[in-house]
Coordinates of C-alpha atoms in Angstrom, one line a residue:
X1044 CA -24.1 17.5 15.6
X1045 CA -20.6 19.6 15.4
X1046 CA -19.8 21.2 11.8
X1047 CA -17.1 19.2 10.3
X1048 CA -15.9 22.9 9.3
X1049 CA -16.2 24.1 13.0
X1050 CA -14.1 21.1 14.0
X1051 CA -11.6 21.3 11.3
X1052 CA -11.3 25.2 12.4
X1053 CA -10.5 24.6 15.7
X1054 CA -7.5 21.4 15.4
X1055 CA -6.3 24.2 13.2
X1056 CA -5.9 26.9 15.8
X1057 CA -4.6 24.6 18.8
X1058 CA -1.9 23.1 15.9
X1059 CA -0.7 26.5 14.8
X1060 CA -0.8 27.5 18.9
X1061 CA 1.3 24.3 19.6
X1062 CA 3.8 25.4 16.2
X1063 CA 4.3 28.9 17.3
X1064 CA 5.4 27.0 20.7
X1065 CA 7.1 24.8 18.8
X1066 CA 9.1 27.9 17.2
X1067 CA 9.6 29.7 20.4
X1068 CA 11.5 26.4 21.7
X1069 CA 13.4 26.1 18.7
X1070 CA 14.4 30.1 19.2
X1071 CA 15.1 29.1 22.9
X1072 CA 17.5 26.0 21.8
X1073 CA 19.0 27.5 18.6
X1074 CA 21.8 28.9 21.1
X1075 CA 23.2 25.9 22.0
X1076 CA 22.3 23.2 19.6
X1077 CA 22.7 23.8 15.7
X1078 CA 19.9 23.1 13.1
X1079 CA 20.9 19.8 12.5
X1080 CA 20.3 18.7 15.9
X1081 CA 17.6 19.9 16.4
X1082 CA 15.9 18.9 13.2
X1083 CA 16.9 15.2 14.2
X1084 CA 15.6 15.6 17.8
X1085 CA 12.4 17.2 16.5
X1086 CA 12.2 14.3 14.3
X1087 CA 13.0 11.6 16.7
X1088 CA 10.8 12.5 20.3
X1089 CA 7.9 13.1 17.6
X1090 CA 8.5 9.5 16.5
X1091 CA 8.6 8.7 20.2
X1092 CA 5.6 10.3 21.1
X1093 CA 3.9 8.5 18.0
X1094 CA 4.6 5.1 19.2
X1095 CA 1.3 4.5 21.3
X1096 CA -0.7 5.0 18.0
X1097 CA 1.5 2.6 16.2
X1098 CA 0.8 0.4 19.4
X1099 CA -2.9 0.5 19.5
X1100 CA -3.1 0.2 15.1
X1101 CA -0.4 -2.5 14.3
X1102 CA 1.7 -2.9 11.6
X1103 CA -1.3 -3.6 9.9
X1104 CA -2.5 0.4 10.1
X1105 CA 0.8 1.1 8.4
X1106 CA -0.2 -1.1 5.5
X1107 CA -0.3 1.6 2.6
X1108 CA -1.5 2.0 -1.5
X1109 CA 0.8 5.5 -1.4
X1110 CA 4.2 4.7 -0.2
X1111 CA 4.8 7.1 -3.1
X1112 CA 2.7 10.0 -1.9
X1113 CA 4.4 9.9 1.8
X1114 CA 8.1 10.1 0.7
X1115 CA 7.0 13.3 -1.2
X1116 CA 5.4 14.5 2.0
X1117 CA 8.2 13.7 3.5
X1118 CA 10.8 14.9 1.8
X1119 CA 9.5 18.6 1.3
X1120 CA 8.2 18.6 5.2
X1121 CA 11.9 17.9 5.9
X1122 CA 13.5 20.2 3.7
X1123 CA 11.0 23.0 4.8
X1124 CA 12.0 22.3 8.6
X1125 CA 15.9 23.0 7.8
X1126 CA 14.8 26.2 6.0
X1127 CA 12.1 26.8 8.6
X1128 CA 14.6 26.3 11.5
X1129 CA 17.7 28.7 10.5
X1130 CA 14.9 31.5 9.5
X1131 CA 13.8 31.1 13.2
X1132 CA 17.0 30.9 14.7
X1133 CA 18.0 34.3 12.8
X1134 CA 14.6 36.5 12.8
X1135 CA 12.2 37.4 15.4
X1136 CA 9.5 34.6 16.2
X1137 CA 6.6 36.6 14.6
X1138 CA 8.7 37.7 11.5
X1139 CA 10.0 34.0 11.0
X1140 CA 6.3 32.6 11.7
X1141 CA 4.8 34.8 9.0
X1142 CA 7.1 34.5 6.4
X1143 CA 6.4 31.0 7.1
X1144 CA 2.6 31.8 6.1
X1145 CA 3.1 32.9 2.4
X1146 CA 2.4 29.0 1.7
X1147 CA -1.2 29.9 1.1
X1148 CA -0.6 31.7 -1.9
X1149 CA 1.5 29.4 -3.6
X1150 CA -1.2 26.5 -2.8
X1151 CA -2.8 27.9 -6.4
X1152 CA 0.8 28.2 -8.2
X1153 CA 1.4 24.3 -7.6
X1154 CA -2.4 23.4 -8.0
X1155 CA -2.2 25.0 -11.4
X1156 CA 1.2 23.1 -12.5
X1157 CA 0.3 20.1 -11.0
X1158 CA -3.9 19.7 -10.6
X1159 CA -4.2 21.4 -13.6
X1160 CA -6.6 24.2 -11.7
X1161 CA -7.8 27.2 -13.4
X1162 CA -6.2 30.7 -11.5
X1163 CA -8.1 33.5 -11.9
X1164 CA -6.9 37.3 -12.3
X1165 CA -7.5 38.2 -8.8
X1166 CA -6.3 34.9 -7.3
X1167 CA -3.1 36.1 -9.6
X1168 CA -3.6 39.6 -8.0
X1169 CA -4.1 38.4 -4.2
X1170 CA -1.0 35.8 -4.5
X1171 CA 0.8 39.4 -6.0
X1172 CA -0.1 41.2 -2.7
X1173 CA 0.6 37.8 -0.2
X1174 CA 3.8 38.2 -1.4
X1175 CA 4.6 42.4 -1.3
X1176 CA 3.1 41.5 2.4
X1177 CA 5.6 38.9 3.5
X1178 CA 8.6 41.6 1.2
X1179 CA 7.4 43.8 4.5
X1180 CA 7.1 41.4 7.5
X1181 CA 10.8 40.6 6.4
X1182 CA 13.0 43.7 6.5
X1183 CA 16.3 42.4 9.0
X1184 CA 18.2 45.2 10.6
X1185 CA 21.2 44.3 9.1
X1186 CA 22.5 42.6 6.0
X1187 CA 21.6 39.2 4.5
X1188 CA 18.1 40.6 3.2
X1189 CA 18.1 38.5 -0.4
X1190 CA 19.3 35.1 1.6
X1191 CA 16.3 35.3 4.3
X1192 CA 14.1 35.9 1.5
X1193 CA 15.5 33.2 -0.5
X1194 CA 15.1 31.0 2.6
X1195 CA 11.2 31.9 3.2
X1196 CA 10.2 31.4 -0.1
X1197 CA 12.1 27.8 0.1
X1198 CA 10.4 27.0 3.5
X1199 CA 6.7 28.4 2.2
X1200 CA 7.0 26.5 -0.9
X1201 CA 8.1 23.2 0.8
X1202 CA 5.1 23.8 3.2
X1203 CA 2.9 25.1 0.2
X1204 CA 3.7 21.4 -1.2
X1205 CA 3.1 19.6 2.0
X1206 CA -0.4 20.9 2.4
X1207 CA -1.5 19.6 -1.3
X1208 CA -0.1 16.6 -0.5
X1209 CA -2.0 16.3 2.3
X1210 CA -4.9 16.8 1.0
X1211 CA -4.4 14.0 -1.6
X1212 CA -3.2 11.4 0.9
X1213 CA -6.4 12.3 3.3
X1214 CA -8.6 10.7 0.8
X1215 CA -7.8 7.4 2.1
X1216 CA -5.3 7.7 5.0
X1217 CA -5.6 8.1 8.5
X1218 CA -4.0 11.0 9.8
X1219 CA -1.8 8.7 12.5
X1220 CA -0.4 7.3 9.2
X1221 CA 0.1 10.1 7.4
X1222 CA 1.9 11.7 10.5
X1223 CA 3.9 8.5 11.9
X1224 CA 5.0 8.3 7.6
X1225 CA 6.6 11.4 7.4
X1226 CA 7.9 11.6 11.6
X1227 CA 10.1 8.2 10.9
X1228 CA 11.1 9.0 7.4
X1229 CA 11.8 12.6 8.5
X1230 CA 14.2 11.0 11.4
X1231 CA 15.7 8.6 9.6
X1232 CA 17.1 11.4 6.9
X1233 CA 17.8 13.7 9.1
X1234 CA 20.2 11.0 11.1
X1235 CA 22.5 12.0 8.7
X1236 CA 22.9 15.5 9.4
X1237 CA 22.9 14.9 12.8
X1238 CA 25.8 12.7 12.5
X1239 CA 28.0 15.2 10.5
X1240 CA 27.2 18.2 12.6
X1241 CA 27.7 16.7 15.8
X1242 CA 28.9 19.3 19.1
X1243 CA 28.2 18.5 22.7
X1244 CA 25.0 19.1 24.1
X1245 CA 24.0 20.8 27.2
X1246 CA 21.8 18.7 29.8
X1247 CA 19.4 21.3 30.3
X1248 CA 18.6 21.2 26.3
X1249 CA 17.0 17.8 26.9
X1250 CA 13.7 18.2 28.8
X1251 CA 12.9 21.3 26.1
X1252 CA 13.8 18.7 23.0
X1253 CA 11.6 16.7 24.8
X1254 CA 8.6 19.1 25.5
X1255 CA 9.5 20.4 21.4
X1256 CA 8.6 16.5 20.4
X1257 CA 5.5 16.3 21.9
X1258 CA 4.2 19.3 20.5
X1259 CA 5.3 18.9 17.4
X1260 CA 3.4 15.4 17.0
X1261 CA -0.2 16.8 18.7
X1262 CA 0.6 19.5 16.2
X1263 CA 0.7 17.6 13.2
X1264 CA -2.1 14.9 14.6
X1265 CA -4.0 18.2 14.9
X1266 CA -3.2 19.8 11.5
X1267 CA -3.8 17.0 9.7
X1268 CA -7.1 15.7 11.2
X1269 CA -7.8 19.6 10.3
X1270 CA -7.6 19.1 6.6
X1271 CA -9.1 15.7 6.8
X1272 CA -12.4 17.7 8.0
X1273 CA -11.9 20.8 6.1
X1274 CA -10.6 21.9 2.5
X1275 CA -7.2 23.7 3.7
X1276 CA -8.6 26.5 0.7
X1277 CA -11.8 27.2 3.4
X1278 CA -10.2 27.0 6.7
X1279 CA -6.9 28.3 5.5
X1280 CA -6.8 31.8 6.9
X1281 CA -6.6 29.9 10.3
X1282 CA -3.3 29.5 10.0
X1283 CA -2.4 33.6 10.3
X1284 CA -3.4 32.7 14.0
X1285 CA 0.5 31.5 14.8
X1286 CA 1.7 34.6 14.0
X1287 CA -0.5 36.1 16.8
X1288 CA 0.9 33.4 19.3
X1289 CA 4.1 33.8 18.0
X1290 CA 4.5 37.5 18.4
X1291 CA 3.0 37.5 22.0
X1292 CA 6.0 35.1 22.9
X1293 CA 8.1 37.0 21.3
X1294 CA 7.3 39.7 22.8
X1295 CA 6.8 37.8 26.5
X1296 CA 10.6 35.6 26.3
X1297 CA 12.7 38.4 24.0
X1298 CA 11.1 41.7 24.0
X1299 CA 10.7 41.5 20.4
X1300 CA 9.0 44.3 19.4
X1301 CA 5.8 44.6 17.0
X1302 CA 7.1 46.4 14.3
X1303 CA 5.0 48.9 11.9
X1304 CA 6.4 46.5 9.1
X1305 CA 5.1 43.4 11.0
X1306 CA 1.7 45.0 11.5
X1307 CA 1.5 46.3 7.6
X1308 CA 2.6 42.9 6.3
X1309 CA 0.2 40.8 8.5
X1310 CA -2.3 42.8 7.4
X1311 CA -1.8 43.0 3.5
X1312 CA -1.1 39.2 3.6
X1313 CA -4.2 38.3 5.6
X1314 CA -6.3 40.6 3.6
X1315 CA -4.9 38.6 0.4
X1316 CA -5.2 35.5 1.5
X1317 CA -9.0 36.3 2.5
X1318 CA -9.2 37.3 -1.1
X1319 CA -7.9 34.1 -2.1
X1320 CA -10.5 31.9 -0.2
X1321 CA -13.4 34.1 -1.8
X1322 CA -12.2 33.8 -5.1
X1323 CA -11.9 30.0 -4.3
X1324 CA -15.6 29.7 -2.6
X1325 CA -17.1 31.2 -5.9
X1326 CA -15.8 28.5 -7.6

């Protein structure tokens, strides 16, 4: 019989392989569509490629206790997209995908505030060193240093949030709800957007938007059945692995190079972040 751990571990690396594609399309697009758009698009193809689970579980699967719980999934999954999406449009896939990954180590920071757990000094000293890593992985050529910061914290916080939420809602929701929840929410907020930032769209844009959709909805089918199997504190480090996918396309579709920042970063942060899961296990 397969390890519920061993399962969870791998829907965790084909999600975060499918997000780093996701990322590289969004890159790809970000020339010709703004964030709005594609925010809304993500959203809405998602939704679309959702419908055969709504299908097959009725209105009655969508029948929920935690209305509550999914808005606030929702609403900071949505917000950490916009953030999510200018980073990538602006920094190199790998860059944009790690400082993505600081979520880990403010996982503890909102467990403490809002499960009332205990943090320990070297959880406090391993979130310290997650986030000197991700100072590294983040050093743009030019200007605007403070506002991609700014940005990556915002996004990593918005996902750190997600993640506990979750968790909470996995108790006693199906991933296809939790997922189809916060995929038509997320559209319908981010019709608005769309609407004010409207420009014309290239035909050739459409079979990528498309292609981004379904990924994005395997993704979060994957990720979520993930955490449903696993504790997100013991397969967590998993997550690092879209940084790897995301710098080989990176370096494959823009010759981005693998910086001696990148390399120092990912490995300080990874290294915390394993420090974080120990401390966690010995509790």
């Amino acid at each position: 019989m397969r390890s519920p751990m061993l399962l969870g571990a791998l829907c965790l690396i084909l999600a975060e392989a499918l997000f780093a594609g996701v990322g590289a399309l969004v890159k790809h697009l970000s020339d010709s569509l703004n964030q709005s758009q594609l925010v809304f698009f993500r959203n809405l193809f998602a939704l679309f490629f959702l419908l055969p689970w709504l299908f097959k579980a009725g209105l009655s699967g969508l029948k929920t206790q935690h209305f509550g719980l999914h808005l606030l999934r929702s609403t900071s999954g949505l917000l950490g997209m916009y953030c999510f999406f200018y980073v990538l449009a602006n920094l190199p896939l790998a860059q944009a995908m790690m400082a993505l990954l600081v979520a880990p180590f403010i996982v503890p920071i909102i467990a403490f505030f809002w499960l009332k757990e205990h943090i320990s000094q070297k959880s406090l000293m391993a979130i310290g060193l997650g986030f000197i890593g991700c100072a590294l992985v983040l050093r743009p050529e030019s200007g605007g240093w403070n506002l991609f910061v700014l940005l990556a914290l915002c996004c990593a916080t918005f996902v750190a949030f997600t993640k506990c939420t979750i968790r909470k809602l996995s108790g006693s929701e199906p991933s296809g709800r939790i997922v189809f929840y916060f995929t038509g929410l997320a559209t319908i907020v981010s019709f608005f957007p769309f609407l004010a930032n409207w420009q014309p769209m290239p035909n050739s844009a459409w079979p990528w938007l498309l292609l981004m959709g379904l990924m994005a909805a395997i993704g979060q089918l994957l990720m979520t059945k993930a955490f449903q199997l696993a504790s997100p504190v013991r397969i967590g480090l998993l997550t690092y692995s879209s940084v790897l996918f995301a710098a080989f396309l990176g370096y494959w579709f823009w010759q981005e190079p693998v910086s001696a920042g990148l390399l120092a970063g990912t490995l300080l942060i990874v290294w915390a972040a394993n420090l974080t899961i120990r401390q966690r296990w010995l509790w």
